[in-house]
Coordinates of C-alpha atoms in Angstrom, one line a residue:
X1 CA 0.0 0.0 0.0
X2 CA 1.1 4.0 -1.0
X3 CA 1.9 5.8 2.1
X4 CA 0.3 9.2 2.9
X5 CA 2.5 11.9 3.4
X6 CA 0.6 15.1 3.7
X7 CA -2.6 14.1 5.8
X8 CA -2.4 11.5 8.5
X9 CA -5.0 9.0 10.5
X10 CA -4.0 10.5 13.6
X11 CA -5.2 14.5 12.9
X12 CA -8.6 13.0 11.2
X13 CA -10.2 12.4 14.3
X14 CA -14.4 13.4 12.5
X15 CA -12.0 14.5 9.7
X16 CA -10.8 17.3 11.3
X17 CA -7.5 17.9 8.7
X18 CA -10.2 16.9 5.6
X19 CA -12.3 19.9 6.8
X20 CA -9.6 22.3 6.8
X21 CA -8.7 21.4 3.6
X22 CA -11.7 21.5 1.9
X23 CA -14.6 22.9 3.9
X24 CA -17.5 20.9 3.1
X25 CA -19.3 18.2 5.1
X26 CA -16.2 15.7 4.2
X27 CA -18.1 12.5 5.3
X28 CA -15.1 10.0 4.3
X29 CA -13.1 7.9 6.7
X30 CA -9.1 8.5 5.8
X31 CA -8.9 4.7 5.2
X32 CA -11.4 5.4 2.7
X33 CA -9.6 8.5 0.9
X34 CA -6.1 6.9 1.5
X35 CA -6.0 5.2 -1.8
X36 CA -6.7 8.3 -3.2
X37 CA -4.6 10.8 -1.3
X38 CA -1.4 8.2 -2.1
X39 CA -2.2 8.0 -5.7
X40 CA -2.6 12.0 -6.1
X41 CA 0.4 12.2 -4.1
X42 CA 2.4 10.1 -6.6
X43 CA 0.9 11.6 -9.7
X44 CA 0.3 15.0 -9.3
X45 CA 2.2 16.3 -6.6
X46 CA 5.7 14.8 -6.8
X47 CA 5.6 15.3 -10.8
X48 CA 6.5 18.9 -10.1
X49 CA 7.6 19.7 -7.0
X50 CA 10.7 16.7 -7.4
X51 CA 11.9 14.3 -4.9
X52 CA 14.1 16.5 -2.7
X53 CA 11.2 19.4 -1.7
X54 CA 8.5 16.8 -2.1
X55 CA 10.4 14.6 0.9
X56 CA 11.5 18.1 2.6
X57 CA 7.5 18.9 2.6
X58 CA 6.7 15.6 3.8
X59 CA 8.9 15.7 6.6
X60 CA 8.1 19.0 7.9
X61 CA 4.2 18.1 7.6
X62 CA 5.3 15.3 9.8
X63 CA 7.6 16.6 12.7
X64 CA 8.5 20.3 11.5
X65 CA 12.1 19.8 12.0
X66 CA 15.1 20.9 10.1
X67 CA 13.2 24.0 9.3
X68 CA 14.2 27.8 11.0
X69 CA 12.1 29.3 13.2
X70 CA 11.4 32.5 11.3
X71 CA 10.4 30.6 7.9
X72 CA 8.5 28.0 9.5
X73 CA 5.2 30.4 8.4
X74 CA 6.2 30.0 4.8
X75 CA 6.8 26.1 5.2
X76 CA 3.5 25.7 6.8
X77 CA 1.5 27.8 3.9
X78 CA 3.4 25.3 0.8
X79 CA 2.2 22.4 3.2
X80 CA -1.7 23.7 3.2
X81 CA -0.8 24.5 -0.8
X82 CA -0.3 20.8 -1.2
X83 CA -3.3 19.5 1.0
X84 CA -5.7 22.0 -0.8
X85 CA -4.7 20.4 -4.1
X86 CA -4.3 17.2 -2.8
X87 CA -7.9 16.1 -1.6
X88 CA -9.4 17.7 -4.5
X89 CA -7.2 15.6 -7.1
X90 CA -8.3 12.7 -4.4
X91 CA -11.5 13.2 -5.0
X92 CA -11.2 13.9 -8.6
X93 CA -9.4 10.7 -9.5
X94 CA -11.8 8.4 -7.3
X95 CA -14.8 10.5 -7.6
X96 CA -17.5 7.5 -8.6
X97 CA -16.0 5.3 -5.9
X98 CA -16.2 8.1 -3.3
X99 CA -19.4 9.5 -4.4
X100 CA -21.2 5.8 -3.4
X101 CA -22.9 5.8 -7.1
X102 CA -22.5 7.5 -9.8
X103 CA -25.2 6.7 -12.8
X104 CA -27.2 8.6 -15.7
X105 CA -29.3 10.2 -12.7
X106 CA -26.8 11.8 -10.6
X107 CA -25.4 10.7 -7.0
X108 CA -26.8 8.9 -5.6
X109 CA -25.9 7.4 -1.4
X110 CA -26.0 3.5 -0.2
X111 CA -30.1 4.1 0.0
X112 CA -30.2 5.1 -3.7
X113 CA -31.7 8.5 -2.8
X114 CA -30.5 11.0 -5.0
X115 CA -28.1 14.1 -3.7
X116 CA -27.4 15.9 -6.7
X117 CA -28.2 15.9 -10.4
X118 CA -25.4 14.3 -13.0
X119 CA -24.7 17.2 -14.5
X120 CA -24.3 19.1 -11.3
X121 CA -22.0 16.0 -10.1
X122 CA -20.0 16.2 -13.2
X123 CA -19.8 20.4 -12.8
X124 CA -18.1 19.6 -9.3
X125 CA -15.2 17.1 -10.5
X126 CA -14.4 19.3 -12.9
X127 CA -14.2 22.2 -10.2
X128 CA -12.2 20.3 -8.1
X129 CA -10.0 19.0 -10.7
X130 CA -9.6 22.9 -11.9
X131 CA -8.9 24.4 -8.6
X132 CA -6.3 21.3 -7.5
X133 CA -4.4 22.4 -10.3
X134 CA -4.3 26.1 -10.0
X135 CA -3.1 25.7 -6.5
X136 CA -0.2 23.3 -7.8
X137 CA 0.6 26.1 -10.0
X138 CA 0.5 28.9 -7.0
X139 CA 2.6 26.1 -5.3
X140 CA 5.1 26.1 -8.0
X141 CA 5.3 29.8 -7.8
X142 CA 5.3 30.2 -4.2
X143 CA 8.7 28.2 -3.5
X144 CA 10.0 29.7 -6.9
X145 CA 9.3 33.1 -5.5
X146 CA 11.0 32.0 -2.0
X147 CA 13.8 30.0 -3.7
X148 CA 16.5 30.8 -0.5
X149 CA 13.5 28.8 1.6
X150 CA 13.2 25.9 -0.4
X151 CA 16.6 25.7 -2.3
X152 CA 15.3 21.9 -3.2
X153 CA 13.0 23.0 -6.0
X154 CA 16.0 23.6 -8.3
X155 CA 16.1 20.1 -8.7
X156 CA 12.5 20.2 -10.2
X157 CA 12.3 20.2 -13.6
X158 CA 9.5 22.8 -13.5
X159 CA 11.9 24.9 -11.2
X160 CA 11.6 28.1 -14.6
X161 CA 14.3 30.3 -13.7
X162 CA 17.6 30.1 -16.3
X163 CA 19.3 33.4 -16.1
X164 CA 21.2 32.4 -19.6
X165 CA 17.9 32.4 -21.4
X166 CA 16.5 35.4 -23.4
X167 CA 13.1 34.3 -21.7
X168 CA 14.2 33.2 -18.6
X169 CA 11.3 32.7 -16.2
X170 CA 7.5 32.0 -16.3
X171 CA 6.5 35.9 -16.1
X172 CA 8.8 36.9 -19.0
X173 CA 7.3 34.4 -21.0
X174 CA 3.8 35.3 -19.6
X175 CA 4.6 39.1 -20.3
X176 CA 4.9 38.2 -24.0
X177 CA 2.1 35.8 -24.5
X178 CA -1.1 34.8 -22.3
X179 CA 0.2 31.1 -20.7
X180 CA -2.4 32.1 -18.0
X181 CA 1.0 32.2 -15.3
X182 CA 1.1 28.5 -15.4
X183 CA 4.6 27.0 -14.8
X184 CA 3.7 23.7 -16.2
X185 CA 3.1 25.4 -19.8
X186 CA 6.5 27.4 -19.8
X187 CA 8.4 24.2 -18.8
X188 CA 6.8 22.4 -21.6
X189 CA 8.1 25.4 -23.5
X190 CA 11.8 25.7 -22.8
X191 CA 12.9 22.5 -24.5
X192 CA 11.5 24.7 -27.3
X193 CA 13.1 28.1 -26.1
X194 CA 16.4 26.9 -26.3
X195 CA 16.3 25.3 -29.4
X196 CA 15.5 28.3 -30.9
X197 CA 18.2 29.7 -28.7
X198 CA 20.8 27.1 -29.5
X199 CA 20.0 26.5 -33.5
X200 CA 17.9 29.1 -34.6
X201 CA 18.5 32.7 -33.4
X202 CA 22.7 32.1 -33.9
X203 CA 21.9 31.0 -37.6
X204 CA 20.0 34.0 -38.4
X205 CA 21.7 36.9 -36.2
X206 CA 25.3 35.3 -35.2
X207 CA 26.3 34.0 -32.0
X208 CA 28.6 37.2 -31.5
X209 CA 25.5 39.4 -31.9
X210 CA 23.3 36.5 -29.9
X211 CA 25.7 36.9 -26.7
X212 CA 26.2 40.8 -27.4
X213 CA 21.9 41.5 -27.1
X214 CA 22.4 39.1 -23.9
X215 CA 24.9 40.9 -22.4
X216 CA 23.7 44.5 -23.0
X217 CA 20.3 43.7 -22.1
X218 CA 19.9 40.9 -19.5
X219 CA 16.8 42.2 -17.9
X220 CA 14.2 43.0 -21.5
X221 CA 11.0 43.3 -21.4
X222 CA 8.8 43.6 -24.0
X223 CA 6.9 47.1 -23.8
X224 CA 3.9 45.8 -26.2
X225 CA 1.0 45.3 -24.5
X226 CA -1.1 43.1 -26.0
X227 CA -1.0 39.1 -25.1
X228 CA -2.9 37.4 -27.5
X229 CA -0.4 35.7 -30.1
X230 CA -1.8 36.8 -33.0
X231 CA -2.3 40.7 -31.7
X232 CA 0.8 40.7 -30.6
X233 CA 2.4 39.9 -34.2
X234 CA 0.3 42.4 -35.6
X235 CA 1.9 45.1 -32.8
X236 CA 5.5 43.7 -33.4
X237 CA 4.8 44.3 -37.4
X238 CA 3.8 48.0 -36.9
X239 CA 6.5 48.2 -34.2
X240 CA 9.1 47.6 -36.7
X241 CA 7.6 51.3 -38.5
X242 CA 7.9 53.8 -35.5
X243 CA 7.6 53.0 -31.5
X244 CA 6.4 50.9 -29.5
X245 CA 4.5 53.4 -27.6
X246 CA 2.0 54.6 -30.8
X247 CA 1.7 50.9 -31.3
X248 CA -0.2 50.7 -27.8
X249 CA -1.9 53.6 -28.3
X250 CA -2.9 52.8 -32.2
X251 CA -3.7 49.6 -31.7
X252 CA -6.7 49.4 -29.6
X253 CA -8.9 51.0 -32.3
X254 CA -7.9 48.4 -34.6
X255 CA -8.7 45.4 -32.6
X256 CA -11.8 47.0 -31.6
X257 CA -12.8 47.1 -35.4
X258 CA -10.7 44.1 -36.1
X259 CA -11.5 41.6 -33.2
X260 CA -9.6 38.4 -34.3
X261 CA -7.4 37.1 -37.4
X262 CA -10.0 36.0 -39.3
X263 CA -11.9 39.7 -39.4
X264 CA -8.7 41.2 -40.6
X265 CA -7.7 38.6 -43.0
X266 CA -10.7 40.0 -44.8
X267 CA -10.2 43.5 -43.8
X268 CA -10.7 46.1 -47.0
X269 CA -7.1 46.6 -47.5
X270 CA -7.7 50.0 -49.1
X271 CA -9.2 51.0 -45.6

């Protein structure tokens, strides 16, 4: 059997630690939800915080040693990060199981009276699925953000920061196109990132001028405001004809009349 590492038999006296987590009438023994809480553990939650935090968490969650005094606060708050997540994805994953029965009507409880409708029941595992993984994400972001704290997240592969790349964190890439802040979605990007860095950019501009724009500006931003892709293109195009600045203030009016791609692909191009 899995073993548990972020909720435990012992503080789920009427689940007591359940409740905190997620405060609804959690009627579920923990040798019920163990099963659950184990396999989220393994799939979810040690995916992406890697074996050195994830065992650092686990142990402070049990004893809350090896940790200092004054950042024991920020320890505690990643530790409720991962319980949040965890008993949604829990309950996510095993939803029919925990939910006694699940069929065309809706749930239904060991009487077979009804609780909630089907699509009502389907509306909340997708709600707890959605808000398990935006808190893995603010997880992700909270160690990054307090990397001195938790120094064992570089070993994550979803650890974003890489000082040597032109986009070298999560909000840099967020800054130049929507990835809704989610850390998972720029590490699937930077395999990408630096092939372009490593193949691509030194075959069309020269690695001399590559490490010169690195050098002289290590800390770019992009000062185009729009986020959407394909609005973004458009503002880099004009950029290229005077500054960035009228871009951002020309560009509204166009979007306005010119919503998305397909309304400007059949723009009037004499207007």
């Amino acid at each position: 059997m899995l073993d548990v590492h972020f909720f435990s038999e012992s503080r789920n006296d009427h689940g007591r630690e359940f409740k905190e987590a997620l405060p609804v009438n959690v009627n579920v023994s923990f040798a019920t939800l163990r099963p659950a809480l184990a396999t989220a553990e393994r799939d979810y939650v040690l995916p992406l915080t890697g074996q050195p935090l994830f065992d650092a968490l686990a142990a402070f969650y049990a004893d809350g040693g090896g940790v200092a005094p004054e950042v024991q606060g920020l320890w505690r708050e990643a530790v409720r990060m991962v319980q949040f997540a965890l008993i949604r994805l829990a309950y996510y994953d095993s939803f029919d199981q925990l939910a006694v029965q699940f069929s065309d009507t809706g749930l239904s409880d060991a009487n077979g009276e009804n609780r909630v409708y089907r699509y009502q029941a389907e509306a909340l595992r997708e709600s707890l699925h959605r808000q398990g993984y935006e808190r893995l994400n603010d997880l992700l972001r909270f160690v990054e953000a307090n990397i001195a704290v938790f120094p064992q997240f570089r070993a994550s592969r979803f650890y974003s920061v890489n000082a040597d790349s032109l986009i070298a964190n999560t909000d840099e890439m967020q800054a130049l196109t929507n990835i809704g802040g989610d850390m998972r979605v720029f590490a699937r990007l930077r395999d990408f990132i630096s092939d372009a860095e490593g193949m691509e950019l030194p075959f069309r501009i020269g690695e001399r001028t590559l490490a010169a724009l690195k050098a002289e500006y290590p800390d770019a931003e992009c000062t185009l405001e729009e986020t959407d892709p394909w609005k973004l293109l458009v503002q880099v195009r004009l950029a290229a004809q005077c500054t960035d600045e009228r871009v951002n203030k020309v560009t509204p009016a166009l979007f306005a009349r010119y919503p998305d791609c397909f309304a400007m692909a059949e723009a009037d191009v004499a207007e």
